[in-house]
PDB file of C-alpha atoms and ligand atoms in Angstrom:
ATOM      1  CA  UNK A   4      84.106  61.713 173.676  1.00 34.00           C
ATOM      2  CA  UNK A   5      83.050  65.363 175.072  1.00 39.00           C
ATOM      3  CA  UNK A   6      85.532  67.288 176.024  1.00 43.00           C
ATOM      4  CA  UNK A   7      84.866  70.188 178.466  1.00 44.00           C
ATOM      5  CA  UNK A   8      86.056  73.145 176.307  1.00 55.00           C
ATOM      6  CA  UNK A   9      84.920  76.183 178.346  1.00 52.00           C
ATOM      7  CA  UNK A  10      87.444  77.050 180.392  1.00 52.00           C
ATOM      8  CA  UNK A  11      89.251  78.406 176.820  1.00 55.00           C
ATOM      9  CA  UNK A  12      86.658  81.633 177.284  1.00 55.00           C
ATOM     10  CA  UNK A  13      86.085  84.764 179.804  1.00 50.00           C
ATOM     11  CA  UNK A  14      83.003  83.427 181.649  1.00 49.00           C
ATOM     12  CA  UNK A  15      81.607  86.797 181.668  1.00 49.00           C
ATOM     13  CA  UNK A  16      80.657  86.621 178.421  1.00 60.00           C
ATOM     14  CA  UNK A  17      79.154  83.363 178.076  1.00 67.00           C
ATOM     15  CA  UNK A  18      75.444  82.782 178.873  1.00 78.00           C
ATOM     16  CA  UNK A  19      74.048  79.793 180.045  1.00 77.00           C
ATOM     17  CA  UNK A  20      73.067  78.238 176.949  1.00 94.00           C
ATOM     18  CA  UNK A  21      76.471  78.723 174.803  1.00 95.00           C
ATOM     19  CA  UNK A  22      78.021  77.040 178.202  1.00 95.00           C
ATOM     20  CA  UNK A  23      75.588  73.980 177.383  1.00 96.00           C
ATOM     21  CA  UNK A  24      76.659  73.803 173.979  1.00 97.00           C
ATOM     22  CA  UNK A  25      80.162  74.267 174.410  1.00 97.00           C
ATOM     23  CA  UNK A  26      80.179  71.615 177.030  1.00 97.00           C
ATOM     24  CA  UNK A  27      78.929  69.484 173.586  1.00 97.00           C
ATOM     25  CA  UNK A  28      81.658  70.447 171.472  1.00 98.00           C
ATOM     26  CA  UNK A  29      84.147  68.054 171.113  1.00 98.00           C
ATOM     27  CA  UNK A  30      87.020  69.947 170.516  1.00 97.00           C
ATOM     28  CA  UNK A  31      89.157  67.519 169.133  1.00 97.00           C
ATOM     29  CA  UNK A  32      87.312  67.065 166.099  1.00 97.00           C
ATOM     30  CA  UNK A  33      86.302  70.390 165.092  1.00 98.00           C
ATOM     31  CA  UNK A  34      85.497  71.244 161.325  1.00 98.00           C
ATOM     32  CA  UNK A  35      89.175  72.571 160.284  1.00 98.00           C
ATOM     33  CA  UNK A  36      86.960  74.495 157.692  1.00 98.00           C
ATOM     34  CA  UNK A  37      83.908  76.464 158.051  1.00 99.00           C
ATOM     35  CA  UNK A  38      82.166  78.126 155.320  1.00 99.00           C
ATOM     36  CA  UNK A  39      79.066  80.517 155.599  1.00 99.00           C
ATOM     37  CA  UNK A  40      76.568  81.784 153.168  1.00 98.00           C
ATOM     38  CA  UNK A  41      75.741  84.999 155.144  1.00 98.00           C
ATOM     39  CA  UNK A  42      72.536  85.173 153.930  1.00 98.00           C
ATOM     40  CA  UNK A  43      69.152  87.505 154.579  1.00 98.00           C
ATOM     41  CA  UNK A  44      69.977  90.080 155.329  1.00 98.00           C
ATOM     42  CA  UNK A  45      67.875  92.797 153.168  1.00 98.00           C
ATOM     43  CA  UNK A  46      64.668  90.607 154.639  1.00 98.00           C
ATOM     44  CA  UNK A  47      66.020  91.027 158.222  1.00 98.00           C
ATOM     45  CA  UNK A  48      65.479  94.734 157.199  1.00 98.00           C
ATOM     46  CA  UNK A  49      62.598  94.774 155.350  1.00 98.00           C
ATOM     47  CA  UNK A  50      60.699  92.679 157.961  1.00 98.00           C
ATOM     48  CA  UNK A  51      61.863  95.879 160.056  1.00 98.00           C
ATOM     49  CA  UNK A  52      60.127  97.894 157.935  1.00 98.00           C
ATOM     50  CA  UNK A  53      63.577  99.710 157.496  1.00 98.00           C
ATOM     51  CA  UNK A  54      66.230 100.077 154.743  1.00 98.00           C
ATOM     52  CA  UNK A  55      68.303  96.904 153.200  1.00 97.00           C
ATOM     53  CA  UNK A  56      71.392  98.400 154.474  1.00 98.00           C
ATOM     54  CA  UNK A  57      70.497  98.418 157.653  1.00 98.00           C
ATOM     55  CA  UNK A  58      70.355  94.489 157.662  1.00 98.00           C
ATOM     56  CA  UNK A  59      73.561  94.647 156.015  1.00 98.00           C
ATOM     57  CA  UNK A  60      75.227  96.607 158.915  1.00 98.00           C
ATOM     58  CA  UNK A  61      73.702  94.058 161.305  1.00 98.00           C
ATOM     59  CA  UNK A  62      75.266  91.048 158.896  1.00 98.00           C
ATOM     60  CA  UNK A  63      78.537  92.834 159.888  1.00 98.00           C
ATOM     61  CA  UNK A  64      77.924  92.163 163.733  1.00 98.00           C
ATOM     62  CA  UNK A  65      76.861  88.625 163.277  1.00 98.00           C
ATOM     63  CA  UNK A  66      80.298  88.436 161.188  1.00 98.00           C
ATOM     64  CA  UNK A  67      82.042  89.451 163.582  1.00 98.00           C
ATOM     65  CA  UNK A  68      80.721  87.142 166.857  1.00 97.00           C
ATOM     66  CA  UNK A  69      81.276  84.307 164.173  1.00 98.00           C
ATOM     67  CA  UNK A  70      84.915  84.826 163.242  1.00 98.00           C
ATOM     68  CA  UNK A  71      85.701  85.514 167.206  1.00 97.00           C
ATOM     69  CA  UNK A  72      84.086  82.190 168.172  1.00 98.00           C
ATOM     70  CA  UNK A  73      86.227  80.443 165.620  1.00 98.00           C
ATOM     71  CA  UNK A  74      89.322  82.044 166.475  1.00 98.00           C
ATOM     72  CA  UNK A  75      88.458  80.823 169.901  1.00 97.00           C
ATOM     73  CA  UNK A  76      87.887  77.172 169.386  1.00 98.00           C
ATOM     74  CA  UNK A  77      90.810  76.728 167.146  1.00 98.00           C
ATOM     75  CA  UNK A  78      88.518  76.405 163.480  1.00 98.00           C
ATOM     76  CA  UNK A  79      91.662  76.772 161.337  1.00 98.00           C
ATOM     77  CA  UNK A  80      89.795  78.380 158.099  1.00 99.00           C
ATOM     78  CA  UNK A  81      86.870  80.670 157.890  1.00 99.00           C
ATOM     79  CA  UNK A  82      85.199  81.350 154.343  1.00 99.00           C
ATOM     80  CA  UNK A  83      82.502  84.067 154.470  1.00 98.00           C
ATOM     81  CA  UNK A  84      80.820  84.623 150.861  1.00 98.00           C
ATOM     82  CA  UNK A  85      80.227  88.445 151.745  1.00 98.00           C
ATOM     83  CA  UNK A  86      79.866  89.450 147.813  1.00 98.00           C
ATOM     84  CA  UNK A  87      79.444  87.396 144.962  1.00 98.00           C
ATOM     85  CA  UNK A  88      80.022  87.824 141.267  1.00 97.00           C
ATOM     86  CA  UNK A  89      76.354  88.201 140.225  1.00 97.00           C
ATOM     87  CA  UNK A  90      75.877  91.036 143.110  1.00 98.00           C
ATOM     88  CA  UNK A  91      76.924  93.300 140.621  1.00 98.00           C
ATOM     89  CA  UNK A  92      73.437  93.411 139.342  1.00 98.00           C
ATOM     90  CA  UNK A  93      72.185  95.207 142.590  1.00 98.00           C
ATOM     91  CA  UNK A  94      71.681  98.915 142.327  1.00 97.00           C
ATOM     92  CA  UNK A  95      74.225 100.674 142.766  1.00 98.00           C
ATOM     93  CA  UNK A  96      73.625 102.559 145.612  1.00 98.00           C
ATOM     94  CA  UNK A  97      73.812  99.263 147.429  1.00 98.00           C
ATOM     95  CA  UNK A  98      76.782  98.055 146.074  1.00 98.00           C
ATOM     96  CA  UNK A  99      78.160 101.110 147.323  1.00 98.00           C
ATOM     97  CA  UNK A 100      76.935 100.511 150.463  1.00 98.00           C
ATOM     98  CA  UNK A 101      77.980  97.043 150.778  1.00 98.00           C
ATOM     99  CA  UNK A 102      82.084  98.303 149.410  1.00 98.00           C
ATOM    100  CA  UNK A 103      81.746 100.802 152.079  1.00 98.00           C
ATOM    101  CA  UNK A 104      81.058  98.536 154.836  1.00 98.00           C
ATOM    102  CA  UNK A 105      83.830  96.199 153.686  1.00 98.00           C
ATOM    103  CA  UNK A 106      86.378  99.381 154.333  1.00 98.00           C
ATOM    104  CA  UNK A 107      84.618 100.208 157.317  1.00 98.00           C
ATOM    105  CA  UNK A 108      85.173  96.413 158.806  1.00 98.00           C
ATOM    106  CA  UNK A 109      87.993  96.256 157.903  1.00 98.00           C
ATOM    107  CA  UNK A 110      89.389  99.433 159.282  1.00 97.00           C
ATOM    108  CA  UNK A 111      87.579  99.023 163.102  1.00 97.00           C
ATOM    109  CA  UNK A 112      88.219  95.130 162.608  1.00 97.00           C
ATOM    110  CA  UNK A 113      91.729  94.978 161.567  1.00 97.00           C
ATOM    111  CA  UNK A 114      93.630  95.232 164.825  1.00 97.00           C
ATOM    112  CA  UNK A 115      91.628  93.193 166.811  1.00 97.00           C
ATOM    113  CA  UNK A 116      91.568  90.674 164.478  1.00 98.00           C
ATOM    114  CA  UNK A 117      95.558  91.212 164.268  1.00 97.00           C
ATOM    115  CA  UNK A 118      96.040  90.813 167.997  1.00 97.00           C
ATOM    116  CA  UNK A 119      93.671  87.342 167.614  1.00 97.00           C
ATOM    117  CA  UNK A 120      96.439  86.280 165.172  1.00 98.00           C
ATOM    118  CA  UNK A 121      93.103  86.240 162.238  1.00 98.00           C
ATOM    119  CA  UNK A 122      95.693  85.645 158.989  1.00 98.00           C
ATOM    120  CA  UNK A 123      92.804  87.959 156.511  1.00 98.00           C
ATOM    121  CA  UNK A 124      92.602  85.950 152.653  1.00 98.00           C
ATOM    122  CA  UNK A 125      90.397  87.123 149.718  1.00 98.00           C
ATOM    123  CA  UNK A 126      88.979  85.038 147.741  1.00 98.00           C
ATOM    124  CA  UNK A 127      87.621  86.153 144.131  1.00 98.00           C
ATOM    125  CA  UNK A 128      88.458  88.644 141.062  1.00 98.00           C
ATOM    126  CA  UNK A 129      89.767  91.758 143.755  1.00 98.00           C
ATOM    127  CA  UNK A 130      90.930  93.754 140.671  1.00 98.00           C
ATOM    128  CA  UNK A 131      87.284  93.906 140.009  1.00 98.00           C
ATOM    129  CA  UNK A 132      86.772  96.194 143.440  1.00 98.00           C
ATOM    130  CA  UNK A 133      86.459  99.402 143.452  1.00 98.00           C
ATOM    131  CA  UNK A 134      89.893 100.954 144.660  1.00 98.00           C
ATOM    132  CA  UNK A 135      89.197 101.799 148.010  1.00 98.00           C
ATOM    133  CA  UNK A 136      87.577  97.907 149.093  1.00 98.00           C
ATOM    134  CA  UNK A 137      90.693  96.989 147.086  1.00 98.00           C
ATOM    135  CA  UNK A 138      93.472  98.541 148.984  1.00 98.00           C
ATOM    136  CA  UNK A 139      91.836  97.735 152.126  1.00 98.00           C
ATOM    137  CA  UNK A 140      91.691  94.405 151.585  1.00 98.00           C
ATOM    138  CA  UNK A 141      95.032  94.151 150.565  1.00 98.00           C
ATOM    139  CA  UNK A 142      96.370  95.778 153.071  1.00 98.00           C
ATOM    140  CA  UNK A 143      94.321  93.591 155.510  1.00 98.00           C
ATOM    141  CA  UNK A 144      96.238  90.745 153.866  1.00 98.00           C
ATOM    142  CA  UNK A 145      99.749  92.621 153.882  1.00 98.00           C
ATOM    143  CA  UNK A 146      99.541  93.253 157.304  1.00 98.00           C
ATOM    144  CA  UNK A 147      98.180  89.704 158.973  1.00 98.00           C
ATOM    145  CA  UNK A 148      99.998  87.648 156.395  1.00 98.00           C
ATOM    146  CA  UNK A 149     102.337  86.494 159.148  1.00 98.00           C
ATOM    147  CA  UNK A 150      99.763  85.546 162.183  1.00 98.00           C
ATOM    148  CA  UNK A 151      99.162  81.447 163.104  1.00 98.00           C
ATOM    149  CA  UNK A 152      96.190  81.649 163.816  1.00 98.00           C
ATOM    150  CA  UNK A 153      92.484  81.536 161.902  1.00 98.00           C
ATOM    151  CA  UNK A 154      92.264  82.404 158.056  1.00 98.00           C
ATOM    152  CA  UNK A 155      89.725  84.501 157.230  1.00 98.00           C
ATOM    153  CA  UNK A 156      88.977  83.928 153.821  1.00 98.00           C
ATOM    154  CA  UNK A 157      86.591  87.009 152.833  1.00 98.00           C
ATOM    155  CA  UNK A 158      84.638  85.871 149.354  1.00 98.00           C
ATOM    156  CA  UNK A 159      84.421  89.277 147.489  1.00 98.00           C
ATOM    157  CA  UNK A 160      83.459  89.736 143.830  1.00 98.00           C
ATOM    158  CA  UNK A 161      83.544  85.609 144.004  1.00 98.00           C
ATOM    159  CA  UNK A 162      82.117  83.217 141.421  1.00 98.00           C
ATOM    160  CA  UNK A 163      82.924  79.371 141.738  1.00 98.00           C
ATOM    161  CA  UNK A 164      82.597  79.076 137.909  1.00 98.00           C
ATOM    162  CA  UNK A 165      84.970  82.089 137.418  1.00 98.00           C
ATOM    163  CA  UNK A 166      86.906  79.986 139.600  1.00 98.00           C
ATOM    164  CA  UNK A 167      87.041  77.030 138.221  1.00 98.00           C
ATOM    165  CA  UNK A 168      87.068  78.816 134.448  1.00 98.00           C
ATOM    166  CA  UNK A 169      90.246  80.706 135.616  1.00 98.00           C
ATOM    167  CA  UNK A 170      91.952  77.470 136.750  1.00 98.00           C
ATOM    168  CA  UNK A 171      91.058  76.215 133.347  1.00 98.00           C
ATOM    169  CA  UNK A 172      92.385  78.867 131.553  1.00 98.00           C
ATOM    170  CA  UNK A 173      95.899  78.616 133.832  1.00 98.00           C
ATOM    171  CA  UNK A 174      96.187  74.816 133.303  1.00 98.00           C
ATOM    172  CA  UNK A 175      95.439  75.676 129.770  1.00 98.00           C
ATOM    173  CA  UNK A 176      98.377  77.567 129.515  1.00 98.00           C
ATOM    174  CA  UNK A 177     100.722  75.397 131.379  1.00 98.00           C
ATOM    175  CA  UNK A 178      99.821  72.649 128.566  1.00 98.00           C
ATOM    176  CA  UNK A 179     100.122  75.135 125.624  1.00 98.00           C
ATOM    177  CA  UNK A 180     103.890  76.099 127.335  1.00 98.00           C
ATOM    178  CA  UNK A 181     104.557  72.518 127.511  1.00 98.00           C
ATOM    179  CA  UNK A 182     104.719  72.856 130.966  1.00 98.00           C
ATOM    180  CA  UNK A 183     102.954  69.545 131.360  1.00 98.00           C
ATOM    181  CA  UNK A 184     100.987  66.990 129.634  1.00 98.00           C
ATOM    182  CA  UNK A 185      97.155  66.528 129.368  1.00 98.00           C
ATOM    183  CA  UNK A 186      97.382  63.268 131.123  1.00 98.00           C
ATOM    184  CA  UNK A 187      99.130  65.368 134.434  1.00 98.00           C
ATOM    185  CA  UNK A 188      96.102  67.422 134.778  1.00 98.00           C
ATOM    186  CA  UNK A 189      94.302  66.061 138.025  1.00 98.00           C
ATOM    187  CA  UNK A 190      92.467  67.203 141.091  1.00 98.00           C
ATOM    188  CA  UNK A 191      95.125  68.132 142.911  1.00 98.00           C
ATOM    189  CA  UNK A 192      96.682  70.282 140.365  1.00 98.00           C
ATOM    190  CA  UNK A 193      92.907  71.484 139.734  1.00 98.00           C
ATOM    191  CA  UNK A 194      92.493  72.612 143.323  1.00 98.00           C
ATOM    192  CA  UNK A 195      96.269  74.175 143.336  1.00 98.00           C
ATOM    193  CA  UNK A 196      94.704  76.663 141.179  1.00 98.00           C
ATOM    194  CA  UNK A 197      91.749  77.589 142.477  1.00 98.00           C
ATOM    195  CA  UNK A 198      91.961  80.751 144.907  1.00 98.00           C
ATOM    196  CA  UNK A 199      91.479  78.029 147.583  1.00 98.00           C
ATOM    197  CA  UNK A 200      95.012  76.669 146.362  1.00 98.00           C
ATOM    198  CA  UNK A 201      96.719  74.646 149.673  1.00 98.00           C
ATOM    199  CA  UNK A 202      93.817  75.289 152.296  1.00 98.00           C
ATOM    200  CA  UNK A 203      91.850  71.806 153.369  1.00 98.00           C
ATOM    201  CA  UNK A 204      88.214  71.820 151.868  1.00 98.00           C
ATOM    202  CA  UNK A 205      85.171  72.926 153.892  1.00 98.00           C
ATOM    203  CA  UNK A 206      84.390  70.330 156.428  1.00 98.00           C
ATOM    204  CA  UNK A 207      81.040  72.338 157.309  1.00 98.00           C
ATOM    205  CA  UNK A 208      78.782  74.763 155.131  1.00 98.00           C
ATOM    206  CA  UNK A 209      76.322  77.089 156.920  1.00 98.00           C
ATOM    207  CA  UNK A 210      73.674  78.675 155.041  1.00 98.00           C
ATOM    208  CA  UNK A 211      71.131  80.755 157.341  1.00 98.00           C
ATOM    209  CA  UNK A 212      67.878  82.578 156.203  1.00 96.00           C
ATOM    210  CA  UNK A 213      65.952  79.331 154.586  1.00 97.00           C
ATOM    211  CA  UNK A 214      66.942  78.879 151.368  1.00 96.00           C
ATOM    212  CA  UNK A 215      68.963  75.679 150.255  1.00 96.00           C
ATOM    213  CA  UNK A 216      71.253  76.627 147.227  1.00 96.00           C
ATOM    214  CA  UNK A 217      74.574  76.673 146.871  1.00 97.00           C
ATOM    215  CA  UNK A 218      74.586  80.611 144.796  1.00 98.00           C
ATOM    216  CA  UNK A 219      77.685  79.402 143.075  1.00 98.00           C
ATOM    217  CA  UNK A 220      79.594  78.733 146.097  1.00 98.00           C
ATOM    218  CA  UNK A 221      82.867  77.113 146.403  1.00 98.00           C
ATOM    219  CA  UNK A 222      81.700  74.313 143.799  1.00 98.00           C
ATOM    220  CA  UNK A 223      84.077  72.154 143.346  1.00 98.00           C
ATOM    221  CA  UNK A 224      85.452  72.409 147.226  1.00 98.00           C
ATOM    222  CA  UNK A 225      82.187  71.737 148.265  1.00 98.00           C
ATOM    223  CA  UNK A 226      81.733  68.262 146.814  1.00 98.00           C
ATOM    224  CA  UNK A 227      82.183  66.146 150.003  1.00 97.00           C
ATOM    225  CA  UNK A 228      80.453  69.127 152.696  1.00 98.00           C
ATOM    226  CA  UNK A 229      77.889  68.531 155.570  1.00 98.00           C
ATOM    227  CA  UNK A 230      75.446  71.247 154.871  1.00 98.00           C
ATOM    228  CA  UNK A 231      73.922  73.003 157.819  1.00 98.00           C
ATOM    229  CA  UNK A 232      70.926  75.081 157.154  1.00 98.00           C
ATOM    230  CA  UNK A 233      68.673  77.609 159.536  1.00 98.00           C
ATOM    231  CA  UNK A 234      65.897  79.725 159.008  1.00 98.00           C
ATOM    232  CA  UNK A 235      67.163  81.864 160.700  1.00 98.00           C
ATOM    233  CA  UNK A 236      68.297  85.417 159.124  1.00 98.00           C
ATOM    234  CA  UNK A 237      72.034  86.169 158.574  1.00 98.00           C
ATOM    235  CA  UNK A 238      71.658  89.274 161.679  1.00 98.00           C
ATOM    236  CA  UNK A 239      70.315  86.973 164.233  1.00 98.00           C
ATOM    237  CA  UNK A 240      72.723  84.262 163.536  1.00 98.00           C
ATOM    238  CA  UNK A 241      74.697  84.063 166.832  1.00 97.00           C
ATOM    239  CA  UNK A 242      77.444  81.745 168.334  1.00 97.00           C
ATOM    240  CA  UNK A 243      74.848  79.635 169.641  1.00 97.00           C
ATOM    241  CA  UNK A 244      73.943  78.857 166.089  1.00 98.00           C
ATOM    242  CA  UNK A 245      77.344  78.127 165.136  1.00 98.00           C
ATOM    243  CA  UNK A 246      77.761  75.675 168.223  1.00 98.00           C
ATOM    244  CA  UNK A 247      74.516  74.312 167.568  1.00 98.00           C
ATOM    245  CA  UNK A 248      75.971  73.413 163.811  1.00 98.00           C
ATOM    246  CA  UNK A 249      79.290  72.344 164.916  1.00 98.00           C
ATOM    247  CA  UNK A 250      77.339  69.747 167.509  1.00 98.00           C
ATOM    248  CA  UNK A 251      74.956  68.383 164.521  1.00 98.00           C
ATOM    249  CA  UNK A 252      78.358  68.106 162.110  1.00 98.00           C
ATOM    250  CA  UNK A 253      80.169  66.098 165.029  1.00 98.00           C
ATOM    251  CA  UNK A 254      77.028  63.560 165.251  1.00 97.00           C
ATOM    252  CA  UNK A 255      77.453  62.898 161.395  1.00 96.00           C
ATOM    253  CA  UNK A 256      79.023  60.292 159.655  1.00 92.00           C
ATOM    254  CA  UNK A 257      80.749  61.385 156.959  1.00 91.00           C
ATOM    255  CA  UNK A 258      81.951  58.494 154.197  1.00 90.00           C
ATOM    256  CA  UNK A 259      83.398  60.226 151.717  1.00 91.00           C
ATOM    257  CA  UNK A 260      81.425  58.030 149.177  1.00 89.00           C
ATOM    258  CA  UNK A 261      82.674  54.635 150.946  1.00 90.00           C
ATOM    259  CA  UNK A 262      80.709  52.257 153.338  1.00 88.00           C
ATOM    260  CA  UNK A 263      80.311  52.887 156.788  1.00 80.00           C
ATOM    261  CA  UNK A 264      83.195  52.130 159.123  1.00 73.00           C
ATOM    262  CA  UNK A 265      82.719  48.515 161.271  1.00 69.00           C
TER     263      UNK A 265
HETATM  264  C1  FPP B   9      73.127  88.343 151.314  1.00 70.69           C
HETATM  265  O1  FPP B   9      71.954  88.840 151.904  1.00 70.69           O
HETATM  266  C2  FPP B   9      74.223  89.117 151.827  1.00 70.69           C
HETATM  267  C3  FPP B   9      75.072  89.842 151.060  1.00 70.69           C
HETATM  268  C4  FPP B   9      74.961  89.935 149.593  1.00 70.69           C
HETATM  269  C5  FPP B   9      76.135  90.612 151.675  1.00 70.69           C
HETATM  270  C6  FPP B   9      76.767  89.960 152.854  1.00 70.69           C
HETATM  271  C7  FPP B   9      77.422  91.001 153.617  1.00 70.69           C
HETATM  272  C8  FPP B   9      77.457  91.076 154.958  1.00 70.69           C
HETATM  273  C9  FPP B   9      76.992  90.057 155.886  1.00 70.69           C
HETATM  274  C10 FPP B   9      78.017  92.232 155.638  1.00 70.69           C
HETATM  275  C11 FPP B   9      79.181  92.765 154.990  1.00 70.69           C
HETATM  276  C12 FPP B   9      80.407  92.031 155.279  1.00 70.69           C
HETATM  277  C13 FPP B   9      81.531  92.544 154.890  1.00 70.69           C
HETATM  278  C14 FPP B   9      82.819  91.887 155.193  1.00 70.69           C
HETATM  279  C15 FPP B   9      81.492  93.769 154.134  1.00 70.69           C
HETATM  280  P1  FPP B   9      70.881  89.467 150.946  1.00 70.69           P
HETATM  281  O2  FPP B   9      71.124  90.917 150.847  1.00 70.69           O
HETATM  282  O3  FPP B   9      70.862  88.735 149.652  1.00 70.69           O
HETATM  283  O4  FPP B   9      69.576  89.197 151.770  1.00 70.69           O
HETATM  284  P2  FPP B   9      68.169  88.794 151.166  1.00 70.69           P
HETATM  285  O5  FPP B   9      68.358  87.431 150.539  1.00 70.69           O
HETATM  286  O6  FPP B   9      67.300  88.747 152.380  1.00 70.69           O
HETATM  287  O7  FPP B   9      67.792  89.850 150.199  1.00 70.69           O
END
């Protein structure tokens, strides 16, 4: 069943088309977790004939129209991979770049995304930021760590096998402390220790600009994901895009590795 969903947004700022697809949304069955590979954005740029950063400053605006349409519809997680472990290996001048944008978000974002009720997570190895991304971030968290509404989980410095390694190494622990037995370790107590710890898994994984790997991703939360991909480059990804992959999600049928429901 559709459910007519747009009278939840200002009508000035809809255009005809993300009407249509709204009107396809079935809001009661919305992805409780999205996750996005914001990819492409140094060829957005380079296409341009202009400056990888600059495709990084217009990955920040497609950010942002994504995490206010979620907030909107009621999505109740968000995971953006916005730096990953092996993006270290970029010269530094844009990993500069990329650190200073996070502040820079973060500091024009923060009250707006307060006053949406946006709950701001990291996910990843923060003590390996630099320390001005660092105390941003954690003040982003310190300061929405009370709000209802959307978390924003921001993958920085993130690595799925670091993840999964580090929950390893904890679980390893707890056994060596005779905290528990090896016949207690499971996947719950697996995925209590990942930085994902009490959050549902992705329903829905977006991965713009054409290519079709996961880039150490959220592996193990991942397992059971409709994937949603798009040629189209992380800067011109818009809410249409999002609706469109919300609407192709809702038409799947997900089994979970059992048989098809009579
Ligand atoms: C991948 O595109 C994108 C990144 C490594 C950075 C993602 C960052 C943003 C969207 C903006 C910053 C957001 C925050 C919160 C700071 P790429 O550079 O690998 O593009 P390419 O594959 O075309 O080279």
């Amino acid at each position: 069943m559709f459910k007519r969903i747009t009278g939840l947004f200002s009508k000035e700022r809809i255009s005809e088309n993300e009407e249509t697809l709204l009107q396809a949304v079935d809001i009661s069955r919305l992805p409780n977790h999205i996750a996005i590979i914001m990819d492409g954005n140094g060829r957005w740029a380079q296409r341009r004939g202009m400056p990888r950063s600059f495709g990084h400053k217009a990955g920040v605006e497609a950010l942002r129209n994504v995490v206010k349409l979620c907030s909107e519809l009621g999505v109740k997680v968000l995971t953006c991979y916005a730096f990953s472990t092996e993006n270290w290996k970029r010269p530094q001048d844009e990993v500069s770049m990329l650190m200073d944008l996070l502040v820079e978000y973060l500091d024009k974002e923060l009250k707006e995304l307060h006053r949406n009720n946006v709950r701001i997570n990291a996910l990843g190895q923060l003590n390996e930021l630099p320390q001005a991304p660092k105390d941003a971030v954690l003040r982003a968290i310190e300061e929405t760590k009370d709000n209802s509404g959307l978390i924003l989980n921001i993958a920085l410095s993130y690595g799925g096998r670091t993840e999964i390694t580090m929950a390893v190494q904890k679980i390893a622990q707890m056994v060596k402390d005779g905290e528990i037995e090896v016949s207690e370790i499971n996947e719950k107590l697996i995925g209590n220790k990942l930085y994902t710890a009490g959050m549902p898994d992705p329903d829905l994984l977006v991965r713009p600009s054409g290519d079709y790997r996961i880039s150490n991703f959220l592996l193990w939360q991942l397992a059971y994901t409709e994937f949603w991909l798009s040629n189209v480059m992380w800067p011109d990804f818009k809410r249409e895009h999002l609706l469109k992959a919300i609407i192709d999600y809702q038409r799947r049928e997900r089994r979970f590795g059992g048989l098809k429901k009579k």
